[in-house]
Amino acid sequence: QVQLVESGGGLVQAGGSLRLSCAASGRTFSIYAMGWFRQAPGKERQFVAAISSSGDRSYADSVKGRFTISRDNVKNTVYLQMNSLKPEDTAVYYCAADISVARVFKTPNYWGQGTQVTVSS
């Protein structure tokens, strides 16, 4: 099994930046595709970004050009660098993992507990 722990959330003003981290357990981290999702109160969960085991990246249109997903297989960690933040980015952000990007998009097998990101106007 894989356990995921997010960190780095907090309060930031519109236009600011924040970097989220997701630390994974186990020595098989490098074979997994990783993703970030977010959910605001009263809203459905949204896909944000994903990265394959080989480093190929995918982004939701709403964050393209502002957010960057990356991974460090030595540290077993995936990151989400968020720039030019907007109030509509406010949500709980969740880290997810599965063995392919397609499976991350659909129903990831592993989830973290989330970290709150609040963007003030």
Backbone as a printed PyTorch tensor [residue, N CA C, xyz], in Angstrom:
tensor([[[  0.8230,  -1.1850,   0.0000],
         [  0.0000,   0.0000,   0.0000],
         [  0.8700,   1.2520,   0.0000]],

        [[  0.2750,   2.3410,  -0.4880],
         [  0.9350,   3.6260,  -0.5430],
         [  0.1650,   4.5940,   0.3380]],

        [[  0.8750,   5.3140,   1.1810],
         [  0.2770,   6.3690,   1.9800],
         [  0.8140,   7.7120,   1.5280]],

        [[ -0.0840,   8.6930,   1.4070],
         [  0.2490,  10.0130,   0.9010],
         [ -0.0740,  11.0610,   1.9530]],

        [[  0.8420,  11.9970,   2.1630],
         [  0.6600,  13.0600,   3.1370],
         [  0.9660,  14.3920,   2.4800]],

        [[ -0.0560,  15.2640,   2.3940],
         [  0.1070,  16.5830,   1.7980],
         [  0.5730,  17.5980,   2.8400]],

        [[  1.2580,  18.6260,   2.3680],
         [  1.6450,  19.7430,   3.2100],
         [  1.8420,  20.9730,   2.3330]],

        [[  1.9300,  22.1390,   2.9610],
         [  2.2150,  23.3670,   2.2450],
         [  1.0360,  24.2730,   2.0140]],

        [[ -0.1580,  23.8580,   2.3920],
         [ -1.3200,  24.7050,   2.2340],
         [ -1.2800,  25.8840,   3.1910]],

        [[ -2.1380,  26.8560,   2.9330],
         [ -2.1910,  28.0260,   3.7850],
         [ -2.9890,  29.1400,   3.1600]],

        [[ -2.8140,  30.3300,   3.6990],
         [ -3.5190,  31.5290,   3.2470],
         [ -2.5700,  32.4090,   2.4460]],

        [[ -3.0200,  32.8420,   1.2800],
         [ -2.2140,  33.7020,   0.4280],
         [ -3.1310,  34.7000,  -0.2720]],

        [[ -2.6120,  35.8810,  -0.5550],
         [ -3.3880,  36.8840,  -1.2770],
         [ -3.4060,  36.5860,  -2.7680]],

        [[ -4.4510,  37.0560,  -3.4340],
         [ -4.5500,  36.8910,  -4.8800],
         [ -3.2940,  37.4130,  -5.5630]],

        [[ -2.8130,  36.6540,  -6.5320],
         [ -1.5860,  36.9910,  -7.2310],
         [ -0.3450,  36.3710,  -6.6240]],

        [[ -0.4770,  35.8040,  -5.4430],
         [  0.6440,  35.1970,  -4.7620],
         [  0.9070,  33.7750,  -5.2050]],

        [[  1.8580,  33.1370,  -4.5200],
         [  2.2960,  31.7920,  -4.8730],
         [  2.3140,  30.8920,  -3.6510]],

        [[  2.2090,  29.6050,  -3.9100],
         [  2.2420,  28.6000,  -2.8640],
         [  2.7490,  27.3070,  -3.4860]],

        [[  3.5020,  26.5140,  -2.7280],
         [  3.9440,  25.2160,  -3.2070],
         [  3.4500,  24.1240,  -2.2760]],

        [[  2.6960,  23.1870,  -2.8340],
         [  2.2210,  22.0370,  -2.0940],
         [  3.1650,  20.8620,  -2.2900]],

        [[  3.3050,  20.0490,  -1.2540],
         [  4.1100,  18.8460,  -1.3170],
         [  3.2640,  17.6410,  -0.9420]],

        [[  3.5770,  16.5070,  -1.5190],
         [  2.9100,  15.2510,  -1.2060],
         [  3.9820,  14.1900,  -1.0530]],

        [[  4.1720,  13.7310,   0.1630],
         [  5.1720,  12.7120,   0.4550],
         [  4.5260,  11.3320,   0.4500]],

        [[  5.1420,  10.3980,  -0.2600],
         [  4.6130,   9.0480,  -0.3960],
         [  5.4920,   8.0500,   0.3320]],

        [[  4.8580,   7.0460,   0.8860],
         [  5.5910,   5.9710,   1.5420],
         [  6.0300,   4.9310,   0.5230]],

        [[  6.9900,   4.1070,   0.9120],
         [  7.4020,   2.9890,   0.0890],
         [  8.5100,   3.3150,  -0.8900]],

        [[  9.1780,   2.2750,  -1.3560],
         [ 10.2810,   2.4370,  -2.2970],
         [  9.8640,   2.2210,  -3.7430]],

        [[  8.5690,   2.0390,  -4.0030],
         [  8.0470,   1.8550,  -5.3500],
         [  7.3520,   3.1010,  -5.8860]],

        [[  7.5830,   4.2460,  -5.2660],
         [  6.9570,   5.4980,  -5.6700],
         [  7.1690,   5.7980,  -7.1450]],

        [[  8.3410,   5.5020,  -7.6640],
         [  8.7010,   5.8980,  -9.0170],
         [  7.8490,   5.2530, -10.1030]],

        [[  7.1470,   4.1630,  -9.8200],
         [  6.3300,   3.5040, -10.8340],
         [  4.9300,   4.1020, -10.9400]],

        [[  4.5530,   4.9610, -10.0200],
         [  3.1960,   5.4980,  -9.9760],
         [  3.0680,   6.8120, -10.7270]],

        [[  1.9000,   6.9860, -11.3520],
         [  1.4770,   8.3040, -11.7890],
         [  0.8790,   9.0320, -10.5950]],

        [[  1.0880,  10.3380, -10.5330],
         [  0.6300,  11.1350,  -9.4100],
         [ -0.2570,  12.2690,  -9.9130]],

        [[ -1.1730,  12.7000,  -9.0640],
         [ -2.0610,  13.7810,  -9.4590],
         [ -2.4620,  14.6510,  -8.2920]],

        [[ -2.9820,  15.8260,  -8.6300],
         [ -3.5680,  16.7400,  -7.6610],
         [ -5.0070,  17.0230,  -8.0580]],

        [[ -5.8860,  17.0090,  -7.0600],
         [ -7.2900,  17.3680,  -7.2090],
         [ -7.6270,  18.4210,  -6.1780]],

        [[ -8.7460,  19.0990,  -6.3840],
         [ -9.1920,  20.0690,  -5.3930],
         [-10.7050,  20.0420,  -5.2810]],

        [[-11.1920,  20.4340,  -4.1040],
         [-12.6210,  20.4740,  -3.8630],
         [-12.9580,  21.6600,  -2.9700]],

        [[-13.8090,  22.5370,  -3.4750],
         [-14.2930,  23.6770,  -2.7130],
         [-15.6250,  23.3170,  -2.0610]],

        [[-16.0050,  24.0030,  -0.9760],
         [-17.2860,  23.7100,  -0.3210],
         [-18.4540,  23.8010,  -1.2960]],

        [[-19.3020,  22.7810,  -1.2960],
         [-20.4610,  22.7540,  -2.1660],
         [-20.1620,  22.4620,  -3.6170]],

        [[-18.9220,  22.1690,  -3.9460],
         [-18.5190,  21.8960,  -5.3240],
         [-18.0400,  20.4590,  -5.4670]],

        [[-18.0760,  19.9570,  -6.6880],
         [-17.5390,  18.6370,  -6.9680],
         [-16.0150,  18.6940,  -7.0410]],

        [[-15.4050,  17.5540,  -6.7970],
         [-13.9630,  17.4540,  -6.8950],
         [-13.5070,  17.7000,  -8.3280]],

        [[-12.4370,  18.4780,  -8.4910],
         [-11.9070,  18.8240,  -9.8040],
         [-10.4880,  18.3030,  -9.9710]],

        [[-10.2010,  17.8060, -11.1490],
         [ -8.8380,  17.4760, -11.5120],
         [ -8.0320,  18.7520, -11.6860]],

        [[ -6.7950,  18.7520, -11.1980],
         [ -5.9180,  19.9090, -11.3090],
         [ -4.7220,  19.6220, -12.2060]],

        [[ -3.9660,  18.5760, -11.8830],
         [ -2.7540,  18.2670, -12.6260],
         [ -2.3500,  16.8250, -12.3670]],

        [[ -1.5890,  16.2580, -13.2970],
         [ -1.0740,  14.9020, -13.1410],
         [  0.3010,  14.8030, -13.7720]],

        [[  1.0750,  13.8470, -13.2990],
         [  2.3970,  13.5840, -13.8510],
         [  2.6080,  12.0800, -13.9000]],

        [[  3.0900,  11.5890, -15.0340],
         [  3.3080,  10.1640, -15.2090],
         [  4.5940,   9.7310, -14.5200]],

        [[  4.8160,   8.4270, -14.4920],
         [  6.0410,   7.8970, -13.9050],
         [  7.2800,   8.3560, -14.6590]],

        [[  7.1170,   8.7060, -15.9380],
         [  8.2320,   9.1690, -16.7550],
         [  8.3500,  10.6850, -16.8220]],

        [[  7.4310,  11.4040, -16.1580],
         [  7.5220,  12.8490, -16.0800],
         [  6.6390,  13.6300, -17.0300]],

        [[  5.7720,  12.9710, -17.7980],
         [  4.8390,  13.6740, -18.6680],
         [  3.7440,  14.3360, -17.8360]],

        [[  3.4050,  15.5820, -18.1660],
         [  2.4960,  16.3810, -17.3520],
         [  1.1880,  16.6940, -18.0560]],

        [[  0.1180,  16.7660, -17.2780],
         [ -1.1970,  17.1680, -17.7610],
         [ -1.7930,  18.1650, -16.7780]],

        [[ -2.5600,  19.1460, -17.3080],
         [ -3.1550,  20.1790, -16.4720],
         [ -4.5900,  20.4490, -16.8740]],

        [[ -5.3990,  20.8330, -15.8870],
         [ -6.7100,  21.3700, -16.1850],
         [ -6.5500,  22.7300, -16.8620]],

        [[ -7.4740,  23.0590, -17.7630],
         [ -7.3900,  24.3330, -18.4730],
         [ -7.3790,  25.5270, -17.5060]],

        [[ -8.0720,  25.4040, -16.3890],
         [ -8.1930,  26.5020, -15.4530],
         [ -6.8800,  26.8640, -14.7580]],

        [[ -5.9140,  25.9500, -14.7610],
         [ -4.6460,  26.2080, -14.0790],
         [ -3.4550,  26.2080, -15.0250]],

        [[ -3.6740,  25.8810, -16.2850],
         [ -2.5860,  25.8070, -17.2550],
         [ -1.8840,  27.1580, -17.3730]],

        [[ -0.5670,  27.1280, -17.3000],
         [  0.2170,  28.3460, -17.3580],
         [  0.4720,  28.9840, -16.0140]],

        [[ -0.2490,  28.5490, -14.9810],
         [ -0.0840,  29.0910, -13.6340],
         [  0.4840,  28.0710, -12.6570]],

        [[  0.0860,  26.8100, -12.8100],
         [  0.5140,  25.7470, -11.9040],
         [  1.5150,  24.8320, -12.5990]],

        [[  2.4250,  24.2640, -11.8260],
         [  3.3920,  23.3080, -12.3390],
         [  3.4780,  22.1110, -11.4010]],

        [[  3.2750,  20.9230, -11.9450],
         [  3.4440,  19.7010, -11.1680],
         [  4.8230,  19.1210, -11.4650]],

        [[  5.4720,  18.6010, -10.4450],
         [  6.7830,  17.9900, -10.6070],
         [  6.9370,  16.8630,  -9.5960]],

        [[  7.9700,  16.0590,  -9.7830],
         [  8.1920,  14.9510,  -8.8570],
         [  9.6750,  14.7370,  -8.6370]],

        [[  9.9970,  14.2360,  -7.4570],
         [ 11.3530,  13.8760,  -7.0960],
         [ 11.3010,  12.4330,  -6.6230]],

        [[ 11.7230,  11.5160,  -7.4730],
         [ 11.6120,  10.0970,  -7.1510],
         [ 12.5890,   9.6520,  -6.0670]],

        [[ 13.6620,  10.4100,  -5.8690],
         [ 14.5960,  10.1020,  -4.7940],
         [ 13.9590,  10.4160,  -3.4450]],

        [[ 13.2360,  11.5340,  -3.3830],
         [ 12.5760,  11.9530,  -2.1450],
         [ 11.1660,  11.3860,  -1.9970]],

        [[ 10.6760,  10.6450,  -2.9950],
         [  9.3140,  10.1070,  -2.9730],
         [  8.2810,  11.2070,  -2.7470]],

        [[  8.4280,  12.2990,  -3.4680],
         [  7.5910,  13.4680,  -3.2620],
         [  7.1390,  14.0520,  -4.5950]],

        [[  5.8720,  14.4710,  -4.6490],
         [  5.3420,  15.2120,  -5.7800],
         [  4.9850,  16.6120,  -5.2990]],

        [[  5.1730,  17.6020,  -6.1610],
         [  4.9430,  18.9930,  -5.8100],
         [  3.9150,  19.6250,  -6.7360]],

        [[  3.2580,  20.6470,  -6.2340],
         [  2.4070,  21.4900,  -7.0540],
         [  2.7750,  22.9380,  -6.7710]],

        [[  3.4870,  23.5580,  -7.6990],
         [  3.8310,  24.9630,  -7.5940],
         [  2.6830,  25.7770,  -8.1710]],

        [[  2.1030,  26.6500,  -7.3670],
         [  0.9420,  27.4290,  -7.7590],
         [  1.3190,  28.9030,  -7.7720]],

        [[  1.2700,  29.5100,  -8.9420],
         [  1.5700,  30.9230,  -9.1080],
         [  0.3300,  31.6710,  -9.5770]],

        [[  0.3600,  32.9880,  -9.4500],
         [ -0.7480,  33.8430,  -9.8820],
         [ -2.0820,  33.3320,  -9.3510]],

        [[ -2.1180,  33.0470,  -8.0680],
         [ -3.3050,  32.4490,  -7.4670],
         [ -4.5010,  33.3950,  -7.5030]],

        [[ -5.6740,  32.7970,  -7.6860],
         [ -6.9310,  33.5180,  -7.7600],
         [ -7.8520,  33.0420,  -6.6470]],

        [[ -8.8150,  33.8750,  -6.2190],
         [ -9.7550,  33.4260,  -5.1900],
         [-10.4670,  32.1260,  -5.5550]],

        [[-10.7410,  31.9000,  -6.8300],
         [-11.4090,  30.6760,  -7.2410],
         [-10.5340,  29.4320,  -7.1200]],

        [[ -9.2490,  29.6050,  -6.8000],
         [ -8.3810,  28.4740,  -6.5130],
         [ -8.5580,  27.9620,  -5.0870]],

        [[ -9.3100,  28.6780,  -4.2640],
         [ -9.5340,  28.2740,  -2.8850],
         [-10.2360,  26.9200,  -2.8330]],

        [[ -9.6390,  25.9750,  -2.1170],
         [-10.1760,  24.6200,  -2.0360],
         [ -9.2880,  23.7920,  -1.1250]],

        [[ -9.7550,  22.5930,  -0.8010],
         [ -8.8940,  21.5840,  -0.2120],
         [ -8.2260,  20.8410,  -1.3600]],

        [[ -6.9140,  20.7570,  -1.3270],
         [ -6.1540,  20.1060,  -2.3720],
         [ -5.7260,  18.7210,  -1.9200]],

        [[ -5.9730,  17.7300,  -2.7740],
         [ -5.6880,  16.3370,  -2.4640],
         [ -4.6580,  15.7750,  -3.4280]],

        [[ -3.7410,  15.0210,  -2.8870],
         [ -2.7740,  14.2750,  -3.6720],
         [ -3.3340,  12.8820,  -3.9510]],

        [[ -3.0640,  12.3440,  -5.1380],
         [ -3.5630,  11.0300,  -5.5160],
         [ -2.5120,  10.2610,  -6.3020]],

        [[ -2.6270,   8.9370,  -6.2990],
         [ -1.6640,   8.0920,  -6.9970],
         [ -2.3340,   6.8500,  -7.5550]],

        [[ -1.8480,   6.4040,  -8.6950],
         [ -2.2270,   5.1300,  -9.2800],
         [ -1.1520,   4.7550, -10.3030]],

        [[ -1.3180,   3.6240, -10.9660],
         [ -0.2380,   3.1060, -11.8100],
         [ -0.2100,   3.6990, -13.2120]],

        [[ -1.1850,   4.5410, -13.5580],
         [ -1.1750,   5.2200, -14.8440],
         [ -1.8910,   6.5540, -14.7170]],

        [[ -1.5900,   7.4780, -15.6220],
         [ -2.2720,   8.7680, -15.6350],
         [ -3.7610,   8.5780, -15.8870]],

        [[ -4.1300,   7.6590, -16.7820],
         [ -5.5340,   7.4070, -17.0750],
         [ -6.2910,   6.9960, -15.8240]],

        [[ -5.6800,   6.1710, -14.9940],
         [ -6.3330,   5.7430, -13.7660],
         [ -6.3680,   6.8550, -12.7240]],

        [[ -5.3710,   7.7200, -12.7210],
         [ -5.4040,   8.8910, -11.8500],
         [ -6.5670,   9.8020, -12.2390]],

        [[ -6.7630,  10.0300, -13.5310],
         [ -7.8860,  10.8390, -14.0150],
         [ -9.2110,  10.2840, -13.5400]],

        [[ -9.3700,   8.9810, -13.5920],
         [-10.6740,   8.3560, -13.3480],
         [-10.9400,   8.1480, -11.8640]],

        [[-10.3060,   7.1560, -11.2880],
         [-10.5190,   6.8090,  -9.8820],
         [ -9.1940,   6.3750,  -9.2740]],

        [[ -8.4190,   7.3140,  -8.7640],
         [ -7.1250,   6.9480,  -8.1890],
         [ -7.2690,   5.9650,  -7.0280]],

        [[ -6.3290,   5.0600,  -6.9250],
         [ -6.3760,   4.0390,  -5.8930],
         [ -5.9500,   4.5630,  -4.5270]],

        [[ -5.1030,   5.5880,  -4.5080],
         [ -4.5700,   6.1160,  -3.2590],
         [ -4.8020,   7.6100,  -3.1720]],

        [[ -5.1610,   8.0710,  -1.9660],
         [ -5.4460,   9.4840,  -1.7090],
         [ -4.7910,   9.9470,  -0.4290]],

        [[ -4.3670,  11.1990,  -0.4290],
         [ -3.9820,  11.8460,   0.8000],
         [ -5.1950,  12.4400,   1.4900]],

        [[ -4.9940,  13.0360,   2.6630],
         [ -6.0980,  13.5960,   3.4340],
         [ -6.4010,  15.0490,   3.1030]],

        [[ -5.5760,  15.6800,   2.3150],
         [ -5.8500,  17.0220,   1.8420],
         [ -5.1630,  18.1130,   2.6390]],

        [[ -4.9700,  19.2560,   1.9830],
         [ -4.4310,  20.4420,   2.6210],
         [ -5.1980,  21.6560,   2.1120]],

        [[ -5.5670,  22.5480,   3.0240],
         [ -6.4020,  23.6980,   2.6810],
         [ -5.5790,  24.8010,   2.0500]],

        [[ -6.0650,  25.3130,   0.9230],
         [ -5.5000,  26.4810,   0.2710],
         [ -6.5750,  27.5530,   0.2170]],

        [[ -6.2850,  28.7180,   0.7790],
         [ -7.2250,  29.8220,   0.7730],
         [ -6.5720,  31.0340,   0.1300]],

        [[ -7.2140,  31.5680,  -0.9040],
         [ -6.7080,  32.7280,  -1.6250],
         [ -7.6610,  33.8880,  -1.3590]],

        [[ -7.1660,  34.9180,  -0.7220],
         [ -7.9830,  36.0730,  -0.3880],
         [ -7.9140,  37.1080,  -1.4980]],

        [[ -8.9780,  37.8930,  -1.6240],
         [ -9.0350,  38.9390,  -2.6330],
         [ -8.6330,  40.2860,  -2.0840]]])
